[in-house]
CSV table of C-alpha atoms in Angstrom, one decimal:
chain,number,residue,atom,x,y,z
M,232,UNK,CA,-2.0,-1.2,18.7
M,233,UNK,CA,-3.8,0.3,15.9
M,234,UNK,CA,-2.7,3.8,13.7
M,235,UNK,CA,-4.1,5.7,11.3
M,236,UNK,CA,-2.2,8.0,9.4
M,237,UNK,CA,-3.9,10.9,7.5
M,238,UNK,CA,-2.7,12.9,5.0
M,239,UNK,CA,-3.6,15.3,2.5
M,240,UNK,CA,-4.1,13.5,-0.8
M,241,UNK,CA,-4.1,16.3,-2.7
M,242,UNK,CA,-0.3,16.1,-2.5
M,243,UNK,CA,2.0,13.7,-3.9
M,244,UNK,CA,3.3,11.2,-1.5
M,245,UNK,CA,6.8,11.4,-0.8
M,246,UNK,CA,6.3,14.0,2.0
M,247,UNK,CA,3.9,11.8,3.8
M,248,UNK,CA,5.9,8.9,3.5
M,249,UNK,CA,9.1,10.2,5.5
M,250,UNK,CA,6.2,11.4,8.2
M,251,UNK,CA,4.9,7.8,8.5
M,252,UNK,CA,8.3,6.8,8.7
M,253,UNK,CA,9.2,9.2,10.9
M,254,UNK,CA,5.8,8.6,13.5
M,255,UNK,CA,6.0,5.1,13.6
M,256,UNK,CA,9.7,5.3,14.3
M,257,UNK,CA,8.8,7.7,17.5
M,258,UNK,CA,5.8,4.6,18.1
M,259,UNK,CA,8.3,2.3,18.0
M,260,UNK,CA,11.0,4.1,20.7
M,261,UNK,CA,8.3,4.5,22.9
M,262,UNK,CA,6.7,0.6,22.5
M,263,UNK,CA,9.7,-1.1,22.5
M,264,UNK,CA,8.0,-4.1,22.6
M,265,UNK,CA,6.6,-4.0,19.1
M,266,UNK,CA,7.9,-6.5,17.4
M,267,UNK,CA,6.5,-6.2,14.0
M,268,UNK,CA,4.6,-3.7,12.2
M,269,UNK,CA,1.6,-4.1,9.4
M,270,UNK,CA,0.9,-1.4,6.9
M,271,UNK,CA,-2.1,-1.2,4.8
M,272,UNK,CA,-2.5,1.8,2.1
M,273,UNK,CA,-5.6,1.6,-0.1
M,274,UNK,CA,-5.6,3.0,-3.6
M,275,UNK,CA,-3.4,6.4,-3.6
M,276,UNK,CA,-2.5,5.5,0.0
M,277,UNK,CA,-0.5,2.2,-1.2
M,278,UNK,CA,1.6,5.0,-2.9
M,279,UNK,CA,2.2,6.3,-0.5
M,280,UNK,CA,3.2,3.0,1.8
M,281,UNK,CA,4.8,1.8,-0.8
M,282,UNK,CA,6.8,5.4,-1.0
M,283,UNK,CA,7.4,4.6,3.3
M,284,UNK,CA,9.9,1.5,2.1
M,285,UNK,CA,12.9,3.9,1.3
M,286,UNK,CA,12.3,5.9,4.5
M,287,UNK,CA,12.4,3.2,6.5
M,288,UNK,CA,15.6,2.4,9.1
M,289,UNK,CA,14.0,0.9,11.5
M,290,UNK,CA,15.0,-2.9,12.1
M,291,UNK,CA,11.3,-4.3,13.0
M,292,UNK,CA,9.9,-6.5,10.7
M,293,UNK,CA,7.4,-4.7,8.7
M,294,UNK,CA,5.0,-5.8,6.1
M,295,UNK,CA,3.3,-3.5,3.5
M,296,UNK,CA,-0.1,-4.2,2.0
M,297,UNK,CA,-1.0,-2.4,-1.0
M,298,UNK,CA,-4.1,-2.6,-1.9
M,299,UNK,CA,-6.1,-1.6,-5.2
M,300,UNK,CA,-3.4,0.7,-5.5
M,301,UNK,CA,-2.3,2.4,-9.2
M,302,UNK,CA,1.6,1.8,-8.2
M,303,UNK,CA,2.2,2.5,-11.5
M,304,UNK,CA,1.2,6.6,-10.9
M,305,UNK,CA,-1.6,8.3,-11.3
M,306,UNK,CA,-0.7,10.6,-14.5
M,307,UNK,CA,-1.2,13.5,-11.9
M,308,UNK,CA,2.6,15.1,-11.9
M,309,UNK,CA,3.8,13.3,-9.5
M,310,UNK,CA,6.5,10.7,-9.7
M,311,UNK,CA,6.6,7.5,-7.6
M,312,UNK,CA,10.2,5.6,-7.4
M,313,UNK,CA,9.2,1.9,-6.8
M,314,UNK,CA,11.8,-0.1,-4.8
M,315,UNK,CA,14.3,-1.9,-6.6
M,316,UNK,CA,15.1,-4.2,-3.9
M,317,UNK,CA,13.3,-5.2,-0.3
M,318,UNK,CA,15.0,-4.3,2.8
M,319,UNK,CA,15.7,-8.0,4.6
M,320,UNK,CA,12.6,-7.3,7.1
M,321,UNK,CA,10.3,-5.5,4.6
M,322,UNK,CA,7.8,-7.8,3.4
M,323,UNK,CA,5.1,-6.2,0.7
M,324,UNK,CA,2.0,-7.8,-1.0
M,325,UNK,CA,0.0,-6.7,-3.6
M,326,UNK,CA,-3.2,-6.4,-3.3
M,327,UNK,CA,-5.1,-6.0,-7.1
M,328,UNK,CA,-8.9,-6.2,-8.1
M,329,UNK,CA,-9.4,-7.2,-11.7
M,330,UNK,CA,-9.3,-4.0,-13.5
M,331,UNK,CA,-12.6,-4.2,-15.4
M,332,UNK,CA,-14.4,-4.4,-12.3
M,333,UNK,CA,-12.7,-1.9,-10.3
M,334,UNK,CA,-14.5,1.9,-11.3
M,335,UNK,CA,-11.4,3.8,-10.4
M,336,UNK,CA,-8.9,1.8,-13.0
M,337,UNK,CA,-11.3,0.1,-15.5
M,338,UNK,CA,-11.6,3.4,-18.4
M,339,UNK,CA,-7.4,3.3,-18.1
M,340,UNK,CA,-5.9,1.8,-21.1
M,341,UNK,CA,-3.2,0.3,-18.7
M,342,UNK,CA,-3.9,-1.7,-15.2
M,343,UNK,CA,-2.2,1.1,-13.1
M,344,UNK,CA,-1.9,-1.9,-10.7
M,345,UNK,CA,0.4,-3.9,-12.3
M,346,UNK,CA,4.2,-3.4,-11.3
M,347,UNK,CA,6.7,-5.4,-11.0
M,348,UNK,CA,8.0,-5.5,-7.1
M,349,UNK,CA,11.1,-7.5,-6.8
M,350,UNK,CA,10.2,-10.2,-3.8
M,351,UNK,CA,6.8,-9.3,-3.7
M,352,UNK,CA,3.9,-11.8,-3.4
M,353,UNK,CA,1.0,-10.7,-5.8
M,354,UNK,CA,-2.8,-11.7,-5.0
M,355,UNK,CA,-5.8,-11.0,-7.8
M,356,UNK,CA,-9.0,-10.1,-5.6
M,357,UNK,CA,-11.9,-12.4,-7.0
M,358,UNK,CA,-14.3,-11.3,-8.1
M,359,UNK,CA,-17.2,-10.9,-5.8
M,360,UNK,CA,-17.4,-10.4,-2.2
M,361,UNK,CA,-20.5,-11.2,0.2
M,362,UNK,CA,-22.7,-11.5,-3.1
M,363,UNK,CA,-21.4,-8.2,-4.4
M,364,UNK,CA,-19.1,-7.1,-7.3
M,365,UNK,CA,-15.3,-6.9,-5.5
M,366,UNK,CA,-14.9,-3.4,-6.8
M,367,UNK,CA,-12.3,-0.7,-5.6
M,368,UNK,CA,-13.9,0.3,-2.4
M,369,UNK,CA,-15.1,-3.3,-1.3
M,370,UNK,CA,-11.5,-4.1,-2.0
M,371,UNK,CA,-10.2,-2.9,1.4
M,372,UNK,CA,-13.0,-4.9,3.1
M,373,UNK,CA,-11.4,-8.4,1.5
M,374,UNK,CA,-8.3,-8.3,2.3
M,375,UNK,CA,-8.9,-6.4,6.0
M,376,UNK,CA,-10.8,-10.1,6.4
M,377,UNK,CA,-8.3,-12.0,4.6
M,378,UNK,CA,-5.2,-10.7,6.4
């Protein structure tokens, strides 16, 4: 089974992430035979998946892809609380492009990428894709063919 779960991205994320949580857990009673669940948030959405980790009871292994994702915030008044420790059957990897060739992150000072995730596996995107330049949007398309 495949979900999609919009939200307004004009809003910070910790709303969102307890309604993920909250609709895959209602997924999940009615499919009990789910036995894992994949997450993949792109940019501003890996916030916001990465935000769905404290929300999170259910026992099903899960595993969180974050993906050119500024986990370090955005600077937009919202505040993100990364998790300080991963529940046993909450697996998370990082996703990151190289900042210089990503438009979205390469005029910050800082990689907004670059946080420190206790247990989580990190993966730099190369960089080119299909002959292209593996920028912030072609970043998705990697690592949905990589996964």
């Amino acid at each position: 089974m495949t979900f999609f779960h919009r939200w307004n991205t004009f809003q910070c994320t910790d709303s969102p992430s307890v309604e993920m949580a909250r609709s895959l857990g209602t997924v999940l009673a009615n499919h009990p035979n789910i036995k894992s669940v994949t997450i993949i948030g792109h940019s501003y959405g890996g916030l916001m998946a990465i935000g769905f980790i404290k929300h999170w009871i259910q026992e099903v292994s899960t595993h969180v892809h974050t993906v050119a994702a500024p986990l370090a915030g955005t600077g937009n008044g919202c505040t993100s609380k990364l998790p300080l420790l991963l529940p046993p059957n909450v697996g998370v990897t990082q996703w990151r492009t190289i900042q210089a060739l990503d438009n979205a992150f390469k005029d910050w000072p800082d990689d907004p990428q670059v946080v420190d995730i206790p247990g989580s596996t990190v993966t730099r995107l190369p960089e080119t894709y299909r002959g292209r330049r593996l920028g912030h949007n072609w970043s998705i398309s990697w690592v949905a063919e990589n996964i």
